[in-house]
Structures are given as structure tokens and as C-alpha cells.
XYZ file of C-alpha atoms in Angstrom:
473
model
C -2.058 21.777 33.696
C -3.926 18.516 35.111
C -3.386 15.154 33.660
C -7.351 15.159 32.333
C -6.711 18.141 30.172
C -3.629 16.748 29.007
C -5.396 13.155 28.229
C -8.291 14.911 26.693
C -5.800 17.260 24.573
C -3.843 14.073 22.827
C -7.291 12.078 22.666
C -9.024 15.141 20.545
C -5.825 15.855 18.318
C -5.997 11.511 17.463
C -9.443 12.333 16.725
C -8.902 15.356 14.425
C -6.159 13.685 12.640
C -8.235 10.847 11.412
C -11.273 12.874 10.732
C -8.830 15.469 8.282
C -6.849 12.329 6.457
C -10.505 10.307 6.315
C -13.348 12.516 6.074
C -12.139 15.441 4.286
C -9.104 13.824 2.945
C -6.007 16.288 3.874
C -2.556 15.092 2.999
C -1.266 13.159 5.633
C 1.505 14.921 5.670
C 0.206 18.312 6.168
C -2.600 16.635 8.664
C 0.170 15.483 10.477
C 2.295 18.730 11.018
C -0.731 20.823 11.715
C -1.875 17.791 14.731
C 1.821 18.555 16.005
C 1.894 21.874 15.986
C -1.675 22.079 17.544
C -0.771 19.760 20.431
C 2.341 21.282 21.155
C 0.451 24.630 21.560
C -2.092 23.385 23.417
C -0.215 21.560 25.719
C 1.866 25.482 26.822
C 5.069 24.528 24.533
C 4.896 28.004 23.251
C 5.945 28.685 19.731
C 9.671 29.271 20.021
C 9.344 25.381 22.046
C 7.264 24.269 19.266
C 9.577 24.625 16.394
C 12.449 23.286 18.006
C 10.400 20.227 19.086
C 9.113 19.729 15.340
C 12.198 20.151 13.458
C 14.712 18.491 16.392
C 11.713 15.307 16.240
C 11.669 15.489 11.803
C 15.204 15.752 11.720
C 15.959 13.008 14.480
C 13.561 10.532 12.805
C 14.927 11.128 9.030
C 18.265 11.391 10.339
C 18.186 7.155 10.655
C 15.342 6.202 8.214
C 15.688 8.183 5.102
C 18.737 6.479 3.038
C 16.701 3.201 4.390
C 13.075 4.160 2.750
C 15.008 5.867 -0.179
C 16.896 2.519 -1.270
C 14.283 0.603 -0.194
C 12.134 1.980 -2.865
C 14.576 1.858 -5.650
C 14.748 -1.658 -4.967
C 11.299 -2.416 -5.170
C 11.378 -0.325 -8.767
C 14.307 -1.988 -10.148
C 12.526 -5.746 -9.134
C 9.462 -4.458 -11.124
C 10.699 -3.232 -14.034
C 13.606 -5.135 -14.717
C 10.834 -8.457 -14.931
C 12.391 -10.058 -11.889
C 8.898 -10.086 -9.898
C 7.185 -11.499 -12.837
C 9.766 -14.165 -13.008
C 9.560 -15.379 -9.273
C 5.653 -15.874 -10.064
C 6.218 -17.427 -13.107
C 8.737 -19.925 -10.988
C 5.852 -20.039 -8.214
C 3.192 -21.183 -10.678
C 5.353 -24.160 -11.749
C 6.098 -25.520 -8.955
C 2.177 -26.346 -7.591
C -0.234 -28.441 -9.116
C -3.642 -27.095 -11.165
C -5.134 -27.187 -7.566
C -2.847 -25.465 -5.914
C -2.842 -22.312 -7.920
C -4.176 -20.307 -4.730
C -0.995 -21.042 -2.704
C 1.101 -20.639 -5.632
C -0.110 -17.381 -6.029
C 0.122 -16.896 -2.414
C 4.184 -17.508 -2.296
C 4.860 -15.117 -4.877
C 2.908 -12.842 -3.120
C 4.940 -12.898 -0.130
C 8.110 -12.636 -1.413
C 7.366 -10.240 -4.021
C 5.587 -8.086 -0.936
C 8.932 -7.640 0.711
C 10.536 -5.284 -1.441
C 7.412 -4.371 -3.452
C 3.588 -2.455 -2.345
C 1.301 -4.679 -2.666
C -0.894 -2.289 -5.181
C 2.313 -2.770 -7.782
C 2.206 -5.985 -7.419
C -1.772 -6.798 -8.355
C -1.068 -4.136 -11.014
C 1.814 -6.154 -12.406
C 0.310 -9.233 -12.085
C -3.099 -9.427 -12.334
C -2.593 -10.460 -16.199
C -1.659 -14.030 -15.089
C -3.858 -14.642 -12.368
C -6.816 -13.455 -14.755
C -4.884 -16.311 -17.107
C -4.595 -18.933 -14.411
C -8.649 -18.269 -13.617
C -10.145 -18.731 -17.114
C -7.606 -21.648 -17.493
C -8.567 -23.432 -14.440
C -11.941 -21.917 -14.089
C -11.362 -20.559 -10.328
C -12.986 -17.522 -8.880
C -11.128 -14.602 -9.319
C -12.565 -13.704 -6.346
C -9.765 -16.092 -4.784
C -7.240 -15.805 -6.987
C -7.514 -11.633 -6.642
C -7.534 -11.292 -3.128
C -4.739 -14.049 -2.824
C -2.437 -11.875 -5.165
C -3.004 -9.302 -2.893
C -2.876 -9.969 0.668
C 0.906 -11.904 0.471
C 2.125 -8.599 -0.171
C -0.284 -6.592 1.659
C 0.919 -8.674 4.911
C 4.517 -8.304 3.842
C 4.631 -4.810 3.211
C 2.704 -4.166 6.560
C 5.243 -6.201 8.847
C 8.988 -6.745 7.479
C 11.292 -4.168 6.065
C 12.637 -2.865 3.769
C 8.621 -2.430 3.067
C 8.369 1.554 3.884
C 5.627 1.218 7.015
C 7.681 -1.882 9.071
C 11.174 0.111 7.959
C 9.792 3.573 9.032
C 8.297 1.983 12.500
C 11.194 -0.474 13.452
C 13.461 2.815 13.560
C 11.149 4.895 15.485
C 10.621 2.297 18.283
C 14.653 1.238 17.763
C 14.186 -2.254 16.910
C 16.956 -3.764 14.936
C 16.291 -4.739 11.732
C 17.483 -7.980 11.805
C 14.910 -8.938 14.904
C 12.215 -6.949 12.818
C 12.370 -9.384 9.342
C 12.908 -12.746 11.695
C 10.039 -11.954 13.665
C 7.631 -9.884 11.171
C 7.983 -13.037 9.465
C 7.040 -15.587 12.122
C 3.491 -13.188 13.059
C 3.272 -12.975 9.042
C 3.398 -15.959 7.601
C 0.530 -17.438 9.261
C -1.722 -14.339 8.800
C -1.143 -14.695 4.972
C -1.729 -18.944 5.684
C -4.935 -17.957 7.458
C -6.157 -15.415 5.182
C -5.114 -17.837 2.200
C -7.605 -20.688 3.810
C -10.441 -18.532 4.040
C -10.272 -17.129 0.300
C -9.566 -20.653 -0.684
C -12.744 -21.613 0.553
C -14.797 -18.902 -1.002
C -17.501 -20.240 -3.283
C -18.956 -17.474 -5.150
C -17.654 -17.325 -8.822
C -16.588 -14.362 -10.233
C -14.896 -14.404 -13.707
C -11.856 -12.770 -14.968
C -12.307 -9.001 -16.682
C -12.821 -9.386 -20.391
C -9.724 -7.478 -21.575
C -7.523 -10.009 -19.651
C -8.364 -13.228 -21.126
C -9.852 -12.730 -24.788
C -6.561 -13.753 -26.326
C -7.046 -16.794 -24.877
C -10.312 -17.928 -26.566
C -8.537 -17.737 -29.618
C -5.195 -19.797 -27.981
C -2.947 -17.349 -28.964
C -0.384 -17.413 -26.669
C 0.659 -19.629 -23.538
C 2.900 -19.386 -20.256
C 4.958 -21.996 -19.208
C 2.421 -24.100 -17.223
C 0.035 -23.854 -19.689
C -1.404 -20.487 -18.720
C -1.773 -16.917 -21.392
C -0.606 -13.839 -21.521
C -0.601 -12.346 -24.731
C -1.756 -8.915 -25.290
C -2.548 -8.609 -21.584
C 0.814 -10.208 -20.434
C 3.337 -8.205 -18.758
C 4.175 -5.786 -21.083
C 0.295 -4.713 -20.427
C 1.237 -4.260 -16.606
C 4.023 -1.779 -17.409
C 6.975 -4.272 -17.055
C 8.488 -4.155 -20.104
C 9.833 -7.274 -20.074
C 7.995 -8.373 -23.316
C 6.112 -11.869 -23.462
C 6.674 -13.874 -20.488
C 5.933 -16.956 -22.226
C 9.559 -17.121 -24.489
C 11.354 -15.968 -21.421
C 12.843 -12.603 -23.555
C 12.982 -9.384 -22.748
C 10.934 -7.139 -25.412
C 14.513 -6.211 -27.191
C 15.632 -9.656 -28.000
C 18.219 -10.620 -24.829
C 17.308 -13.336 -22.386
C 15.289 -12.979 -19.858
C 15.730 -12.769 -16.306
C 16.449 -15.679 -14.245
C 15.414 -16.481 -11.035
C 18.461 -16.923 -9.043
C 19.549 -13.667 -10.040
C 15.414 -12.296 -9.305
C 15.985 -13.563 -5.856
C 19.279 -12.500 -5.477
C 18.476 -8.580 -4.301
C 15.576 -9.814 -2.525
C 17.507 -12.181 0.013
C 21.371 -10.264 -0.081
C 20.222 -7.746 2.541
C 18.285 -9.640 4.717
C 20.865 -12.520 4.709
C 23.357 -9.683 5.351
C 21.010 -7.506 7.819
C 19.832 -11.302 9.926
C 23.624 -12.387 10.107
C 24.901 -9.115 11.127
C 22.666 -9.039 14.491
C 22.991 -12.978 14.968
C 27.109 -13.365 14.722
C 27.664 -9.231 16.547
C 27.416 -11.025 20.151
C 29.598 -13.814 19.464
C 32.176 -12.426 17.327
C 35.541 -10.984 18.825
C 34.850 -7.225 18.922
C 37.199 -5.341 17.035
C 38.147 -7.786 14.592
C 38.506 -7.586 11.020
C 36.227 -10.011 10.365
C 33.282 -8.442 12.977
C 33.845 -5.136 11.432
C 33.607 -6.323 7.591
C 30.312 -8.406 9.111
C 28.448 -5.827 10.498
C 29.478 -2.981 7.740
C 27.975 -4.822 5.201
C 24.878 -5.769 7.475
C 23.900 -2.336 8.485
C 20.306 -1.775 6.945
C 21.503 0.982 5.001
C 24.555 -0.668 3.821
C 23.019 -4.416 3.058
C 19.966 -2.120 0.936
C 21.753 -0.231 -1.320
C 24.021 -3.329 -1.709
C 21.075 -5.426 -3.146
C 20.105 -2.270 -5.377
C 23.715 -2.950 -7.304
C 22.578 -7.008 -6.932
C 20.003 -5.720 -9.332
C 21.856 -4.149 -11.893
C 22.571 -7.648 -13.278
C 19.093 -7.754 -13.811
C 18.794 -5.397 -16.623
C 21.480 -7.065 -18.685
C 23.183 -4.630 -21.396
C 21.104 -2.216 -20.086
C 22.707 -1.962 -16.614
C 25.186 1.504 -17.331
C 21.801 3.127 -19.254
C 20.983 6.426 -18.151
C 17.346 5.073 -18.038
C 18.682 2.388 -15.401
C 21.304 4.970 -13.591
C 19.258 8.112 -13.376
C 16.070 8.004 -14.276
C 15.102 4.546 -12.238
C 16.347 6.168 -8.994
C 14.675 9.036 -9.557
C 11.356 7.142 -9.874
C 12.024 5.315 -6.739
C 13.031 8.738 -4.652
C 9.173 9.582 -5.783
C 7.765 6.790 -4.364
C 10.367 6.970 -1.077
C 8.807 10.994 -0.359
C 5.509 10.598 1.303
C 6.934 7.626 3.575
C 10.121 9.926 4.359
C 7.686 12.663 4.882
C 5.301 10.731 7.526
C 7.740 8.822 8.852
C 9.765 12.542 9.845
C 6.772 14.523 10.849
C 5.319 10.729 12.767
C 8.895 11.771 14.918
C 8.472 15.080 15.825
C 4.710 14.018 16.965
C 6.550 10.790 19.373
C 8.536 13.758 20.549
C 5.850 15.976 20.986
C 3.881 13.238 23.491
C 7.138 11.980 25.135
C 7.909 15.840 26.180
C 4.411 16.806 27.330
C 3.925 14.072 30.172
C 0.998 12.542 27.910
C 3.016 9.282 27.490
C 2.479 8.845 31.493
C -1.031 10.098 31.858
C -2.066 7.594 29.038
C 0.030 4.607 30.694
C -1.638 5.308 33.883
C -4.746 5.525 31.933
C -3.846 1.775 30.589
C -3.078 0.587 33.880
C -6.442 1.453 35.351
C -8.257 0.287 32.888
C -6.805 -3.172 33.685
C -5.943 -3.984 30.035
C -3.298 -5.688 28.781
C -0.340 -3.074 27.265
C 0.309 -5.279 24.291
C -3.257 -4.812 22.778
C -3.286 -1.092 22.963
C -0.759 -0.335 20.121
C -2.663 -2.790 17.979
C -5.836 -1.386 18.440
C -4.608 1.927 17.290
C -3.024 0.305 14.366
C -5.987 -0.974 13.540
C -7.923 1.701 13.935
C -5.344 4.395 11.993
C -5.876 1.670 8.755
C -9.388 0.915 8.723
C -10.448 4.545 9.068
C -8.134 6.055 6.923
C -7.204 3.018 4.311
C -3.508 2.807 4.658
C -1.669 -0.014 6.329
C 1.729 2.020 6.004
C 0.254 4.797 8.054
C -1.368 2.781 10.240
C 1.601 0.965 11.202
C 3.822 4.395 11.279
C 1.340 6.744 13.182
C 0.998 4.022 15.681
C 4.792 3.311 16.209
C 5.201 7.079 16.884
C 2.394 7.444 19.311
C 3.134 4.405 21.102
C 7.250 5.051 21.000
C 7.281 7.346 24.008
C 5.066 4.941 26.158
C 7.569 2.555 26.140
C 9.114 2.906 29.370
C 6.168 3.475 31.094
C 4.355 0.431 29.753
C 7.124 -1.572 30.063
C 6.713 -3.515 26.894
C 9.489 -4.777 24.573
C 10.336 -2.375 21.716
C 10.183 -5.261 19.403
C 6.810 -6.712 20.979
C 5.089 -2.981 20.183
C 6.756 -3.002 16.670
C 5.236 -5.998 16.115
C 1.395 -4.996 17.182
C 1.739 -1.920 15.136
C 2.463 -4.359 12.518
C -0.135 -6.843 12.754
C -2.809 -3.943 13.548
C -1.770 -1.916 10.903
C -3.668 -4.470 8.587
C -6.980 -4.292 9.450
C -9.112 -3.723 7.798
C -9.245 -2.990 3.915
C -12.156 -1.579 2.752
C -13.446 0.830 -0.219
C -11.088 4.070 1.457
C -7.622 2.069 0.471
C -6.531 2.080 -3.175
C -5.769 -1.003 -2.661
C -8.642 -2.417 -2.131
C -9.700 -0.314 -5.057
C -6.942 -1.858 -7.244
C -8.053 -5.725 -6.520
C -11.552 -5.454 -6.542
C -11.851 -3.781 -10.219
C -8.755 -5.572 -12.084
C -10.407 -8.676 -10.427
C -13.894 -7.708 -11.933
C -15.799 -8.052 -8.442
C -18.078 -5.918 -6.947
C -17.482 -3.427 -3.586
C -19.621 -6.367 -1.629
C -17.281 -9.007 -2.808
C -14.523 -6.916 -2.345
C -15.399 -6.393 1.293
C -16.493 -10.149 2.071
C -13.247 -11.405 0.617
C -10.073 -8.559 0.840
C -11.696 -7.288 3.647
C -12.472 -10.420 5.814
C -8.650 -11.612 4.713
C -7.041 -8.704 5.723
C -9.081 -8.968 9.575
C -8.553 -12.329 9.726
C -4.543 -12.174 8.420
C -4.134 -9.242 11.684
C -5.750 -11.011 13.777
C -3.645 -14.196 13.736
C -0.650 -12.076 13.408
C -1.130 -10.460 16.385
C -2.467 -14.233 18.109
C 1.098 -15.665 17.229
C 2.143 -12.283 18.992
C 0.333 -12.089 22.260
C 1.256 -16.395 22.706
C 5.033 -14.921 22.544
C 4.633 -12.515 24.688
C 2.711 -14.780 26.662
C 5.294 -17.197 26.687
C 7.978 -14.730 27.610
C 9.718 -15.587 23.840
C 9.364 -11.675 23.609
């Protein structure tokens, strides 16, 4: 079999499986699995080979990600609906001036975008930025936008987010390397993105339904902002009117020390795990206790009993015990699911000699290896709308050219990451999800989440290539 037909066989199969998730919009999933199969037949596996490589790759790959998307995502639940994420904005808010709204918005973004999607977190929230707009009489197409690309970054480049959790693990980059660094190629893509939105001039008023309580002043937010009828308890919280601080039944509400809490536990734990495990004596009590309770898996479902606190008398409910896991092992499937059947394709390529045929490919070409998983990140999310598959499909095609592009693990992660956010446009449901709860139109949808989340991957991946450049990575 010559190295053309094998080039040409994993080039058509990248093809088909955009053209089935984007054009005629096939699960994923199943797109996926059929791809596999396809290429392993194609490429004289046989059928017998085929199996074995499908389920040894799916059961490899779950094998060390699945307890870590599973908790991951009951995390993110129990910070929504225990009012914790509307507390950190509330907290946010205070802090900046009238005009400085944008960037508070912007930091609550962020951290709520670690354990949360960022669709959750526009639907949660969109209540008070429509507030904060009619108060202060900025665009919504700012404020919108803003809400949403903290989180969108987040989620697309530091675990326990399901794409940057699911990726770090296929390409075997420690978590504790994949926060510190997913946050140095983040933060300035959500700074960047922030400027530009900031900056936008076009006004675009809040939706109707959101503000209309506040023409008649009937309720405020600390800071001076409403809520009302379209406060949180209209975003599905159920953490009652934001503005007394009380949860709908009466008790106090959260705080935000104990709102942060689960948030920063496991990547505290998770950061000093990998930082003290070359320095401390090996062996010793102390070394073992440290890195027990720093293993991803561990520190994750750690901060899910962080949050218990959270939901005050409530904590030993059956609603809070059962049923709010179960809600977050729905959300945890479809990542599981890619994530497995994104492993059994990296094993697929690594076993078929296309890894070397496309790093010789590379080579020729003359370009650099760092930009080549990026530009199939990108690629994977603008054509099929998702920024966790983008960043997933990526790390499993690229994860079996690692050796023979000689790049850093972490250095691919991190281009995955940083591609994997370009660009939003009207195939996402996120972009979907901002652009109509922020009353704009598909155009000003595209000039403003679109242009931010280019602009955010761009300088992501900028930071990236200098450290690489630099020989930091």
C-alpha cells in the first residue's frame, strides 16, 4: 500500500467526517465510529483487526478520562443550581465601576467557564447583563458577547471543562501543566476579545421580557442593577431573588468563599500535586497524601463534596444525592462518548503508518509543526460549531504524530486548544444562545461573537507559538 493512498485515505475520511457532523448533521458520535471503522478497512486492517483496534482505542481512552468528564460535569451542575455561579457575578459586578461593567462581566465569565459550558452560563445569566444594559444604557451587543466568550475561552482550554479534560488525556499532558498553561494562552485571548467588544459602537438594546420590571423599579441588585421576574429564578437557578441574597425557601444564600471554594480545591490540589512531586522525598507520607489528593480524579470529585455546603439543609436531599448526579452523568455522555471513539480513531492513524506519511508530508511542505494542530482545530469548530469537538478530534488526530513531529505534548494540547475556538458562527448553539437572549441579529452576532472568538484564538495561540519560540515549551 503506498504512502499516497494512505495520505489520500486519512485526508478523504477528515473530509467525510466534517461533511456528515456539518452538512447533514449525523451524531458525532456515530460519524465518528463509522470514519474509524471506514479507515481501518480501507487501510487492509481487516475486520477481525478492526474491532480490536476500536474497542482496545474506546476502552484505552475512557479507561483514564471518564470518572474525570463524569465529575467534572456534576460539578459544573451543582455550581449552577446551587446559585454559586450567580453569586461570583454578583461579587464581580461590585467590585468595578459603572464603566467597567464589560470587564466585570468578563471575570465572572472566566471563572464561571472553568467548571461550567459557556451556553449555561449566558442562559443563567443573561437576566443581569440585560439589567446592567438598560441600567447603564450599554450595547448588549457588548455586554452579550462578553458574557459569553470568558467561558467560551475557558471551557475550550483548561480542565475540568470536558474538551481541554478529554484532549490533555489523549495527548498525556498532566493536568496540572494543562490549567497553568491553558490559562497563560487564555487569559489574554478573553483580554483581547474583551477590547474589541468593548469598542463596539452599534447599540443594540436588551430583549423586552428581561428588563420591563425595571421601568416600573420593582426590584434592584446589589449595585443598583434588577432582576425581578427575569432574575435567576427565570434562568432555572432556583436560588430565588438575587437581590435579598436568599434562597427561594427562606435560608441564606450562598456565599462566595464557599462559591469559590469547589472551583479552586482541585486545581489548587491538581497544580500543587505536579509542582511539589519532583521535590518531595518519594515514598513519604507526606508525598503520598500530596499527590492522592491531587490526582485529577481524586482533587474533582473532592470539590463535588466542597459543594455540598452549598446547598445548605438541602445537602443529604435525594434531589441533591441522586438526582443532581444523574443530571450531570447526562451532560458527561456525549463528551465520554467522543472523547472514547476520538481514541480508537488516534489508534487507528498511529497503527496504519498515516501518522508518518502526514509528518513527512509536514516536513516538505516546510511549515512549522506547531501550526498544523491548530489549523485543524480550527477548522473541526468553525465547520462543525463545536469548540469541544474541535479541540478533541484534533488532540486525537494529532496524538499519534507526536513522535514524528517532535513537538511537546503540552505545546500540541495547547494549539488544539487555542484552535478549537475559532470561529463561532450561526452552526454553534452557542452562538445561537447569545445572539437571541441578547436580542441581536445573525449579522451582529457574526461581527461581534464571531470576530471575538477569531480574535480570542488567535492571540491564544500568539502567546503559544512566542513560547515555543522561546523554548519556554
Amino acid at each position: 500500500m503506498s504512502d499516497l493512498y494512505t495520505l489520500g485515505a486519512f485526508l478523504a475520511a477528515i473530509v467525510v467526517l466534517v461533511l456528515l457532523i456539518a452538512r447533514f448533521k449525523v451524531h458525532p458520535v456515530a460519524t465518528l465510529f463509522i470514519v474509524v471503522v471506514t479507515l481501518s478497512l480501507v487501510l487492509g486492517i481487516g475486520g477481525e483487526g478492526t474491532i480490536e483496534l476500536v474497542t482496545t482505542g474506546f476502552g484505552n481512552t475512557l479507561a483514564n478520562v471518564g470518572l474525570l468528564v463524569i465529575f467534572g460535569c456534576v460539578l459544573g451542575k451543582m455550581l449552577e443550581l446551587s446559585g454559586a455561579a450567580l453569586k461570583i457575578t454578583e461579587t464581580a459586578l461590585r467590585m468595578f465601576a459603572e464603566k467597567r461593567v464589560p470587564w466585570a462581566i468578563a471575570l465572572a465569565s472566566v471563572v464561571l467557564g472553568i467548571p461550567l459550558i459557556a451556553d449555561t452560563a449566558v442562559v443563567m445569566l443573561i437576566p443581569i447583563v440585560s439589567a446592567l444594559a438598560y441600567r447603564t444604557g450599554i450595547s448588549m451587543m457588548k455586554l452579550g458577547p462578553i458574557l459569553y466568550i470568558g467561558a467560551y475561552v475557558m471551557t475550550s482550554v483548561v480542565p475540568p471543562g470536558p474538551g481541554p479534560l478529554a484532549s490533555a488525556s489523549l495527548l498525556d499532558v498532566s493536568m496540572g501543566e494543562a490549567i497553568l498553561y491553558g490559562l497563560v494562552v487564555g487569559l489574554p485571548g478573553v483580554f483581547a476579545a474583551t477590547l474589541y467588544l468593548s469598542r463596539i459602537k452599534t447599540y443594540v438594546a436588551p430583549k423586552p421580557e428581561f428588563v420591563e420590571h425595571l421601568a416600573s423599579g420593582s426590584e434592584t441588585v446589589p449595585g443598583g442593577t434588577g432582576t425581578g421576574a427575569a432574575g435567576p429564578g427565570a434562568a432555572g437557578t432556583g436560588t430565588g431573588s438575587a437581590g435579598t441574597g436568599s434562597a427561594a425557601d427562606g435560608t441564606p444564600g450562598v456565599g462566595l468563599f464557599g462559591s469559590l471554594v469547589p472551583i479552586l480545591a482541585p486545581i489548587l490540589l491538581i497544580v500543587i500535586a505536579a509542582l511539589a512531586a519532583p521535590v518531595l522525598p518519594e515514598g513519604s507520607p507526606v508525598t503520598s497524601v500530596i499527590l492522592f489528593v491531587g490526582e485529577p480524579t481524586i482533587a474533582l470529585f473532592l470539590a463535588c463534596l466542597l459543594a455540598l455546603p452549598l446547598f445548605r439543609g438541602r445537602w443529604h436531599d435525594k434531589a441533591t444525592l441522586n438526582d443532581l448526579f444523574e443530571s450531570g452523568l447526562r451532560i458527561a455522555a456525549m463528551p465520554m462518548a467522543l472523547t472514547g471513539v476520538g481514541g480508537a480513531l488516534a489508534t487507528v492513524i498511529r497503527d496504519t503508518g498515516v501518522a508518518e506519511n502526514i509528518a513527512a508530508g509536514i516536513e516538505n511542505a516546510g511549515l512549522s509543526p506547531i501550526i498544523i494542530p491548530f489549523l485543524v482545530a480550527a477548522a473541526v469548530c468553525t465547520i462543525t460549531g463545536s469548540n469541544i469537538l474541535g479541540v478533541m478530534t484534533s488532540a486525537a488526530i494529532m496524538q499519534p504524530l507526536l513522535p514524528e513531529l517532535d513537538l511537546a505534548p503540552l505545546a500540541v494540547y495547547l494549539a488544539c486548544a487555542t484552535g478549537a475556538q475559532i470561529m463561532k458562527h450561526a452552526n454553534s448553539s452557542g452562538f445561537w444562545v447569545t445572539t437571541t437572549l441578547s436580542n441581536m441579529t445573525v449579522g451582529q452576532g457574526i461581527r461581534s461573537i464571531g470576530v471575538a472568538s477569531a480574535i480570542s484564538g488567535v492571540t491564544g495561540f500568539a502567546v503559544l507559538y512566542a513560547m515555543t519560540t522561546l523554548g519556554v515549551i
